[in-house]
CSV table of C-alpha atoms in Angstrom, one decimal:
chain,number,residue,atom,x,y,z
A,23,UNK,CA,76.8,23.8,-67.4
A,24,UNK,CA,77.9,25.7,-64.4
A,25,UNK,CA,78.3,24.3,-60.8
A,26,UNK,CA,74.6,24.5,-59.8
A,27,UNK,CA,73.4,23.0,-62.6
A,28,UNK,CA,76.0,20.0,-62.4
A,29,UNK,CA,75.2,19.7,-59.0
A,30,UNK,CA,71.7,19.4,-59.7
A,31,UNK,CA,72.0,17.3,-62.5
A,32,UNK,CA,74.2,15.0,-60.5
A,33,UNK,CA,71.5,14.9,-57.5
A,34,UNK,CA,68.8,13.9,-60.1
A,35,UNK,CA,70.5,11.4,-61.7
A,36,UNK,CA,71.7,9.6,-58.6
A,37,UNK,CA,68.3,9.7,-56.8
A,38,UNK,CA,66.6,8.2,-60.0
A,39,UNK,CA,69.2,5.4,-60.3
A,40,UNK,CA,68.7,4.9,-56.2
A,41,UNK,CA,65.0,4.6,-56.9
A,42,UNK,CA,65.2,2.1,-59.7
A,43,UNK,CA,67.7,-0.1,-57.6
A,44,UNK,CA,65.4,0.0,-54.6
A,45,UNK,CA,62.6,-1.1,-56.7
A,46,UNK,CA,64.9,-3.9,-58.2
A,47,UNK,CA,65.7,-5.0,-54.6
A,48,UNK,CA,62.2,-5.0,-53.6
A,49,UNK,CA,60.6,-7.1,-56.5
A,50,UNK,CA,63.6,-9.6,-55.7
A,51,UNK,CA,62.4,-9.6,-52.2
A,52,UNK,CA,58.7,-10.1,-53.2
A,53,UNK,CA,59.7,-13.0,-55.7
A,54,UNK,CA,61.9,-14.9,-53.0
A,55,UNK,CA,59.0,-14.3,-50.6
A,56,UNK,CA,56.5,-15.7,-53.1
A,57,UNK,CA,59.2,-18.7,-53.6
A,58,UNK,CA,59.2,-19.5,-49.8
A,59,UNK,CA,55.3,-19.4,-49.7
A,60,UNK,CA,54.9,-21.9,-52.5
A,61,UNK,CA,57.8,-24.1,-51.0
A,62,UNK,CA,55.9,-24.1,-47.8
A,63,UNK,CA,52.5,-25.0,-49.5
A,64,UNK,CA,54.3,-27.8,-51.4
A,65,UNK,CA,55.7,-29.0,-48.1
A,66,UNK,CA,53.0,-28.8,-46.2
A,67,UNK,CA,50.4,-29.7,-48.6
A,68,UNK,CA,51.0,-30.8,-52.5
A,69,UNK,CA,52.3,-29.6,-55.7
A,70,UNK,CA,48.7,-28.1,-56.4
A,71,UNK,CA,49.0,-26.0,-53.3
A,72,UNK,CA,52.4,-24.9,-54.6
A,73,UNK,CA,50.5,-24.1,-57.8
A,74,UNK,CA,47.7,-22.0,-56.5
A,75,UNK,CA,48.0,-18.4,-57.5
A,76,UNK,CA,49.9,-16.8,-54.6
A,77,UNK,CA,49.8,-13.0,-54.4
A,78,UNK,CA,52.3,-11.2,-52.1
A,79,UNK,CA,50.4,-8.8,-49.4
A,80,UNK,CA,51.6,-5.8,-47.3
A,81,UNK,CA,48.3,-3.6,-46.8
A,82,UNK,CA,47.0,-3.3,-43.6
A,83,UNK,CA,49.9,-5.3,-42.0
A,84,UNK,CA,52.5,-4.0,-39.6
A,85,UNK,CA,55.8,-3.1,-41.0
A,86,UNK,CA,57.7,-5.9,-39.8
A,87,UNK,CA,55.1,-8.4,-41.2
A,88,UNK,CA,55.1,-10.3,-44.9
A,89,UNK,CA,52.6,-12.3,-46.2
A,90,UNK,CA,51.3,-14.4,-49.1
A,91,UNK,CA,47.9,-15.7,-49.9
A,92,UNK,CA,46.2,-17.6,-52.2
A,93,UNK,CA,42.6,-18.5,-52.7
A,94,UNK,CA,41.9,-22.3,-52.2
A,95,UNK,CA,39.0,-22.2,-55.1
A,96,UNK,CA,38.3,-19.0,-57.3
A,97,UNK,CA,35.3,-17.7,-56.3
A,98,UNK,CA,35.3,-18.5,-52.5
A,99,UNK,CA,36.7,-16.8,-49.8
A,100,UNK,CA,38.8,-19.3,-47.7
A,101,UNK,CA,42.6,-18.7,-48.4
A,102,UNK,CA,45.9,-20.0,-47.5
A,103,UNK,CA,48.6,-17.6,-46.4
A,104,UNK,CA,52.0,-17.9,-45.4
A,105,UNK,CA,53.1,-15.2,-43.1
A,106,UNK,CA,56.5,-14.0,-41.2
A,107,UNK,CA,56.8,-11.8,-38.7
A,108,UNK,CA,60.1,-10.1,-38.6
A,109,UNK,CA,59.9,-8.9,-35.4
A,110,UNK,CA,59.9,-12.2,-33.1
A,111,UNK,CA,61.0,-13.8,-36.3
A,112,UNK,CA,58.0,-16.1,-36.6
A,113,UNK,CA,56.8,-18.0,-39.4
A,114,UNK,CA,53.0,-19.4,-39.9
A,115,UNK,CA,51.5,-21.4,-42.6
A,116,UNK,CA,47.6,-21.1,-42.1
A,117,UNK,CA,44.0,-21.4,-43.3
A,118,UNK,CA,42.0,-18.2,-43.4
A,119,UNK,CA,38.2,-18.6,-43.5
A,120,UNK,CA,36.3,-15.3,-43.4
A,121,UNK,CA,32.8,-15.5,-41.9
A,122,UNK,CA,30.1,-13.6,-43.4
A,123,UNK,CA,27.6,-13.7,-40.6
A,124,UNK,CA,29.9,-13.0,-37.6
A,125,UNK,CA,32.4,-11.0,-40.0
A,126,UNK,CA,35.1,-12.5,-38.3
A,127,UNK,CA,38.4,-14.6,-39.9
A,128,UNK,CA,38.6,-18.2,-38.6
A,129,UNK,CA,42.6,-18.6,-38.6
A,130,UNK,CA,44.0,-22.2,-38.0
A,131,UNK,CA,47.4,-23.4,-38.5
A,132,UNK,CA,47.5,-26.2,-41.3
A,133,UNK,CA,49.8,-29.3,-40.8
A,134,UNK,CA,49.0,-31.3,-43.6
A,135,UNK,CA,46.3,-32.2,-46.4
A,136,UNK,CA,44.6,-34.4,-44.1
A,137,UNK,CA,44.1,-31.7,-41.3
A,138,UNK,CA,43.2,-29.1,-44.0
A,139,UNK,CA,40.2,-31.5,-45.1
A,140,UNK,CA,39.5,-31.5,-41.7
A,141,UNK,CA,39.6,-27.7,-41.1
A,142,UNK,CA,37.3,-27.6,-44.3
A,143,UNK,CA,34.3,-29.7,-42.7
A,144,UNK,CA,34.6,-28.3,-39.1
A,145,UNK,CA,31.8,-26.0,-37.8
A,146,UNK,CA,33.4,-23.5,-35.9
A,147,UNK,CA,30.6,-23.2,-33.5
A,148,UNK,CA,27.4,-20.9,-33.3
A,149,UNK,CA,27.5,-17.4,-35.1
A,150,UNK,CA,25.6,-14.5,-33.8
A,151,UNK,CA,21.8,-14.8,-34.5
A,152,UNK,CA,20.3,-13.5,-38.1
A,153,UNK,CA,16.7,-13.2,-36.9
A,154,UNK,CA,15.7,-16.8,-36.8
A,155,UNK,CA,11.9,-17.0,-36.0
A,156,UNK,CA,11.6,-13.9,-34.8
A,157,UNK,CA,9.3,-11.1,-36.0
A,158,UNK,CA,11.3,-8.4,-37.9
A,159,UNK,CA,11.5,-5.4,-35.9
A,160,UNK,CA,10.6,-2.0,-37.6
A,161,UNK,CA,14.1,-1.4,-38.5
A,162,UNK,CA,14.8,-4.7,-40.3
A,163,UNK,CA,15.0,-3.7,-43.8
A,164,UNK,CA,17.7,-1.0,-42.8
A,165,UNK,CA,19.4,-3.4,-40.5
A,166,UNK,CA,19.7,-5.8,-43.4
A,167,UNK,CA,21.3,-3.1,-45.6
A,168,UNK,CA,23.7,-2.5,-42.7
A,169,UNK,CA,24.6,-5.7,-42.6
A,170,UNK,CA,25.1,-5.9,-46.2
A,171,UNK,CA,27.3,-2.5,-46.6
A,172,UNK,CA,29.6,-4.2,-43.9
A,173,UNK,CA,29.9,-7.2,-46.0
A,174,UNK,CA,30.6,-5.8,-49.1
A,175,UNK,CA,33.4,-3.2,-47.4
A,176,UNK,CA,34.7,-6.4,-46.1
A,177,UNK,CA,35.2,-7.9,-49.6
A,178,UNK,CA,36.3,-4.9,-51.2
A,179,UNK,CA,39.3,-4.6,-49.0
A,180,UNK,CA,39.8,-8.4,-49.3
A,181,UNK,CA,40.0,-8.2,-53.2
A,182,UNK,CA,42.0,-5.0,-53.4
A,183,UNK,CA,44.6,-6.9,-50.8
A,184,UNK,CA,44.5,-9.8,-52.8
A,185,UNK,CA,45.6,-8.2,-55.8
A,186,UNK,CA,47.4,-5.4,-54.9
A,187,UNK,CA,48.9,-4.9,-58.7
A,188,UNK,CA,45.3,-4.7,-60.1
A,189,UNK,CA,44.5,-1.0,-59.6
A,190,UNK,CA,41.2,-1.7,-58.2
A,191,UNK,CA,38.7,1.2,-57.4
A,192,UNK,CA,35.2,0.7,-56.0
A,193,UNK,CA,33.2,2.6,-58.6
A,194,UNK,CA,29.9,2.2,-57.0
A,195,UNK,CA,27.7,-0.1,-54.6
A,196,UNK,CA,24.3,-1.0,-54.6
A,197,UNK,CA,22.5,-2.3,-51.6
A,198,UNK,CA,18.9,-3.4,-50.8
A,199,UNK,CA,17.3,-4.6,-47.5
A,200,UNK,CA,13.9,-5.7,-47.0
A,201,UNK,CA,11.7,-5.9,-43.6
A,202,UNK,CA,11.6,-9.9,-43.5
A,203,UNK,CA,15.4,-10.2,-43.8
A,204,UNK,CA,16.0,-10.8,-47.8
A,205,UNK,CA,18.3,-8.3,-49.2
A,206,UNK,CA,20.7,-7.6,-52.4
A,207,UNK,CA,24.2,-6.2,-52.5
A,208,UNK,CA,26.1,-5.5,-55.5
A,209,UNK,CA,30.1,-3.7,-55.9
A,210,UNK,CA,31.5,-2.5,-59.1
A,211,UNK,CA,35.1,-2.4,-59.6
A,212,UNK,CA,37.1,-0.3,-62.2
A,213,UNK,CA,40.4,-2.4,-62.9
A,214,UNK,CA,43.7,-1.1,-63.9
A,215,UNK,CA,43.7,-2.9,-67.4
A,216,UNK,CA,42.0,-5.4,-69.1
A,217,UNK,CA,45.4,-7.5,-68.0
A,218,UNK,CA,44.7,-6.8,-64.6
A,219,UNK,CA,40.9,-7.3,-65.0
A,220,UNK,CA,41.8,-10.9,-66.0
A,221,UNK,CA,43.6,-12.0,-63.3
A,222,UNK,CA,41.1,-10.7,-60.7
A,223,UNK,CA,38.3,-12.5,-63.0
A,224,UNK,CA,40.2,-15.7,-62.6
A,225,UNK,CA,40.5,-15.7,-59.0
A,226,UNK,CA,36.7,-15.0,-58.8
A,227,UNK,CA,35.8,-17.7,-61.4
A,228,UNK,CA,34.3,-15.3,-63.6
A,229,UNK,CA,34.7,-15.2,-67.9
A,230,UNK,CA,35.6,-11.8,-69.1
A,231,UNK,CA,34.1,-10.3,-72.2
A,232,UNK,CA,35.6,-7.5,-74.5
A,233,UNK,CA,34.1,-5.4,-77.0
A,234,UNK,CA,36.0,-2.9,-79.1
A,235,UNK,CA,35.0,0.3,-80.0
A,236,UNK,CA,36.7,3.2,-81.9
A,237,UNK,CA,35.0,6.3,-80.9
A,238,UNK,CA,38.2,8.7,-82.2
A,239,UNK,CA,40.3,8.2,-85.1
A,240,UNK,CA,43.2,8.8,-82.9
A,241,UNK,CA,43.0,5.4,-80.6
A,242,UNK,CA,40.9,2.2,-80.4
A,243,UNK,CA,39.9,1.1,-76.8
A,244,UNK,CA,39.0,-2.6,-75.8
A,245,UNK,CA,36.5,-2.9,-73.2
A,246,UNK,CA,36.4,-5.6,-70.6
A,247,UNK,CA,33.7,-6.7,-68.2
A,248,UNK,CA,33.4,-9.9,-66.0
A,249,UNK,CA,30.6,-10.7,-63.2
A,250,UNK,CA,30.8,-13.1,-60.6
A,251,UNK,CA,29.2,-13.8,-57.0
A,252,UNK,CA,31.1,-14.1,-53.9
A,253,UNK,CA,29.0,-15.2,-50.8
A,254,UNK,CA,26.1,-14.0,-52.2
A,255,UNK,CA,27.6,-10.3,-53.2
A,256,UNK,CA,27.3,-9.8,-56.9
A,257,UNK,CA,30.8,-8.3,-58.2
A,258,UNK,CA,31.2,-6.6,-61.4
A,259,UNK,CA,34.3,-6.0,-62.9
A,260,UNK,CA,35.3,-3.2,-65.6
A,261,UNK,CA,38.2,-2.1,-67.4
A,262,UNK,CA,39.7,-0.6,-71.0
A,263,UNK,CA,42.7,-0.7,-72.4
A,264,UNK,CA,44.0,1.3,-75.6
A,265,UNK,CA,45.2,-0.9,-78.2
A,266,UNK,CA,48.7,0.0,-79.9
A,267,UNK,CA,48.7,1.9,-83.0
A,268,UNK,CA,49.6,-1.6,-85.2
A,269,UNK,CA,46.4,-3.6,-83.4
A,270,UNK,CA,44.1,-0.2,-84.2
A,271,UNK,CA,45.0,0.0,-87.8
A,272,UNK,CA,44.5,-3.8,-87.9
A,273,UNK,CA,41.0,-3.1,-86.3
A,274,UNK,CA,39.9,-0.8,-88.5
A,275,UNK,CA,41.2,-2.4,-91.7
A,276,UNK,CA,38.8,-5.3,-90.6
A,277,UNK,CA,36.0,-3.1,-90.0
A,278,UNK,CA,36.6,-1.8,-94.0
A,279,UNK,CA,35.9,-5.0,-95.0
A,280,UNK,CA,32.6,-5.8,-96.7
A,281,UNK,CA,30.5,-8.3,-95.0
A,282,UNK,CA,29.8,-11.7,-96.6
A,283,UNK,CA,27.2,-10.9,-99.5
A,284,UNK,CA,27.2,-7.2,-99.2
A,285,UNK,CA,28.6,-3.7,-99.6
A,286,UNK,CA,31.2,-2.4,-97.1
A,287,UNK,CA,30.2,0.5,-94.9
């Protein structure tokens, strides 16, 4: 190995080691931060709050800010958040209540379990009118579809931020508006794999179904899907994962077995 090759090899290996070390320390920091969030939830509320599915979030936040979130109940949008602003060094434990009517978040500090119950029963005041008894205008159907589009976009950003490791990507969106104010919205996501799909589906309270296909001798695929509803928006999740060679062989052997009372295919 000449000097150039030696230098390049040393640089490449050193860079890889530094990257692995940085990833290790970042994961340690995330784990520690989630531990602080659970501890705060347990101290301010109860053990059940500490046991919620807390997720580390950085997307959409300033560089100096860190946040952890946990949905109160799968399928709803209210969530607890533990946030640290490393600039001024402030720590906050709050309830966030997204509003689909005005598309604003109501953020309230939480001081205890009684206070959380109080916040969940309070009305945060009037929202912008949604039509009421007024006659629909000539663009009512378009306005309805536009409102659905804003809600769907907000939901998509929310789910992606809540599950940063799930590889969620919007596959397609369907919107329907009507002159009388009715409407419908659907959003379809692809997830990064079956495990990711199951995590997101659990947060939505949706059941996962899996089917297996062996379209090629080289591999066997597991296709997962789940459907749920969040704030009247239909959400569909899809993902697939490739079976290992041993799993695929076992599945194919099972398919070759004759059915009860019949001949094998």
